[in-house]
C-alpha positions as a printed Julia matrix, in Angstrom:
233×3 Matrix{Float64}:
 114.09  106.88  38.4
 112.23  106.72  34.87
 108.82  105.65  34.67
 107.54  105.02  31.2
 103.8   105.67  29.93
 101.16  104.96  30.98
 102.1   105.75  34.17
 103.7   109.42  34.09
 106.49  110.15  36.83
 104.55  113.17  37.81
 100.91  112.86  38.34
  99.02  116.24  38.17
  96.94  117.35  41.24
  93.78  116.57  39.34
  95.15  113.06  39.04
  95.76  112.88  42.72
  92.31  114.22  43.62
  90.75  111.4   41.32
  92.99  108.83  43.0
  92.17  109.71  46.57
  88.42  110.27  46.1
  88.32  106.91  44.14
  90.05  105.22  47.14
  87.43  106.7   49.65
  84.54  105.71  47.29
  85.84  102.26  46.71
  86.31  101.68  50.51
  82.68  102.51  51.03
  81.3   100.45  48.48
  83.53   97.32  49.6
  82.21   97.98  53.17
  78.43   98.39  52.2
  78.77   95.01  50.19
  80.58   93.27  52.81
  78.74   90.61  55.15
  77.58   91.54  58.47
  80.45   91.56  61.0
  83.1    92.42  58.73
  84.12   95.31  60.64
  85.59   92.88  63.07
  87.42   90.84  60.47
  91.45   90.71  60.97
  93.67   92.74  58.37
  96.33   90.14  57.6
  98.68   92.89  56.25
  98.36   95.02  59.34
  98.88   92.69  62.18
  96.78   93.56  65.07
  94.24   95.57  63.11
  90.63   95.02  62.37
  88.75   96.37  59.27
  87.32   98.79  61.45
  90.65   99.68  62.87
  91.95  100.37  59.27
  89.18  102.67  58.4
  89.69  104.81  61.65
  93.61  104.84  60.48
  92.36  106.27  56.95
  90.18  108.81  59.18
  92.88  109.9   61.26
  95.48  110.52  58.57
  92.96  112.39  56.74
  92.37  114.33  59.96
  95.77  115.41  60.05
  96.25  116.63  56.76
  92.72  118.64  57.1
  94.43  120.12  60.19
  97.35  121.36  58.39
  95.6   122.72  55.32
  92.83  124.3   57.53
  94.59  125.03  60.91
  91.31  123.54  62.43
  92.59  120.32  63.93
  89.54  117.93  64.35
  88.9   115.65  67.15
  89.58  112.25  67.42
  87.84  109.53  64.98
  84.45  108.83  66.08
  83.83  106.12  68.56
  81.02  104.48  66.5
  80.91  102.1   63.56
  82.24  101.87  60.02
  79.38  104.05  58.86
  80.33  106.78  61.16
  83.79  106.73  60.47
  83.09  106.82  56.46
  80.86  109.77  57.0
  83.74  111.32  59.03
  86.29  110.63  56.29
  83.72  112.21  53.7
  83.52  115.49  55.68
  86.92  115.95  56.25
  88.09  115.34  52.41
  87.14  118.58  50.95
  90.24  120.53  51.98
  92.41  117.56  51.67
  91.45  117.16  48.24
  92.05  120.9   47.77
  95.53  120.4   48.84
  96.07  117.41  46.44
  94.57  119.72  43.7
  97.64  121.85  44.49
 101.26  121.83  42.81
 102.45  118.18  43.12
 103.99  117.66  46.53
 105.58  114.06  47.53
 103.18  114.66  50.99
 100.17  114.54  49.09
 101.36  111.22  46.95
 102.37  109.83  50.23
  98.91  110.32  51.28
  97.37  108.83  48.31
  99.84  105.94  48.37
  98.68  105.04  51.93
  94.99  105.16  51.09
  95.4   102.93  48.17
  97.61  100.64  49.99
  95.14  100.16  52.67
  92.3    99.71  49.92
  94.28   96.65  48.93
  94.48   95.41  52.47
  90.63   95.78  52.99
  90.08   93.89  49.84
  92.14   91.17  51.15
  90.58   91.03  54.5
  87.16   90.85  52.5
  88.41   88.34  49.82
  87.63   90.65  47.03
  90.33   90.6   44.22
  92.22   93.79  43.54
  90.91   96.08  40.78
  92.02   95.6   37.02
  92.89   99.19  37.22
  92.62  102.26  39.48
  93.39  105.95  39.32
  95.45  105.75  42.49
  98.03  103.34  41.08
 100.06  105.68  38.8
 100.36  108.14  42.02
 101.01  105.35  44.57
 103.27  103.3   42.3
 105.48  106.35  41.82
 105.83  106.57  45.59
 106.84  102.99  45.92
 109.29  103.32  43.16
 111.0   106.19  44.43
 111.41  104.48  47.83
 112.74  101.37  46.33
 115.04  103.35  44.14
 116.58  105.12  47.33
 116.71  101.54  48.84
 118.57  100.36  45.83
 121.07  103.33  45.66
 121.53  102.96  49.53
 122.59   99.27  49.38
 124.72  100.16  46.46
 122.9    97.67  44.17
 122.33   97.75  40.52
 118.99   99.37  39.39
 116.04   97.26  38.34
 113.71   97.37  35.32
 110.13   96.73  36.82
 107.55   95.39  34.4
 103.7    94.84  34.77
 100.76   94.85  32.49
 100.53   98.63  33.07
 104.07   99.64  31.95
 107.56   99.57  32.74
 109.98  101.43  35.27
 113.27  101.88  36.24
 114.03  101.78  40.04
 117.54  102.69  41.09
 120.34  104.7   39.34
 121.7   103.73  35.97
 120.93  101.49  32.96
 119.21   98.32  34.53
 120.61   94.76  33.26
 117.9    92.67  35.39
 114.08   92.81  35.3
 111.58   91.82  37.69
 107.94   91.31  36.25
 104.53   90.1   37.34
 100.77   91.03  37.66
 100.69   94.78  38.99
  99.2    93.87  42.31
 101.88   91.47  43.19
 104.71   93.87  42.27
 102.97   96.55  43.97
 102.47   94.56  47.22
 106.07   93.43  47.23
 107.14   96.94  47.12
 104.74   97.85  49.79
 105.91   95.39  52.44
 103.34   92.83  52.1
 105.07   89.99  50.27
 107.69   87.77  51.93
 110.93   86.99  50.44
 109.68   83.75  49.02
 106.62   85.53  47.29
 109.02   88.38  46.03
 111.34   85.48  44.56
 108.4    83.97  42.83
 107.89   86.95  40.44
 109.59   86.88  37.12
 113.13   87.6   37.39
 115.65   87.65  34.85
 118.48   86.97  37.28
 118.51   85.38  40.79
 116.94   87.96  42.96
 118.83   87.29  46.23
 121.06   90.31  46.35
 118.28   92.63  45.69
 116.04   91.49  48.27
 117.19   93.39  51.28
 116.16   96.57  49.17
 112.59   95.66  49.65
 112.74   96.55  53.27
 112.86  100.34  53.31
 111.15  103.29  54.88
 107.85  101.94  56.86
 108.16   98.5   54.84
 109.53   95.27  56.07
 109.34   92.1   54.19
 107.34   89.92  56.24
 108.59   86.55  57.23
 105.71   84.54  56.34
 103.23   84.79  53.12
  99.94   86.4   53.53
  97.58   84.33  51.44
  94.33   86.33  50.12
  92.39   87.37  47.02
  95.46   89.15  45.49
  97.18   85.82  45.5
């Protein structure tokens, strides 16, 4: 897989730290500005979750990495509300950011991807548009493109050129002859199992996308049967 600037294929540890920290800060700001009762809102991209459960998931993932890094496994996420969860996430994040600052590892980049994807989920739940740019995007996008690349290869499919306003990339092995393009958040959500087959088809394809659609189900991601409407489009 080759990713063309401005998204480098191997983001630095400094980039990963800034990315993860910005997700945490943005999440806290979004929730501080949310209307009363937002914690109970459903998260359409995570069926069965509320906003509070989404935040609890972010804290639990951070706690697991904290335990691996420090050897001191934290207890379960606080039983309180969103403010208590956010405070716990901030408390746990120091050693985790230290881990992210180290030599680049896929585990660290997956952590950033998971957190950033859930920031987008939160924005959808709150009716807030995706950011124009975000320091987590190069890291998270790299993880998703690597996953799509493996899926394309596993299905024996030709590679795809992936184009957004932030740059071009190649997913899969070889020289692509087909391009999929669209706004970065629509392409990202398609790669992260948050866009239906019809929505993936609605991206700008240079050829009929039918043969490539199975590759968008990979790893933890499944193409949903029905579109999810929201602030992202």
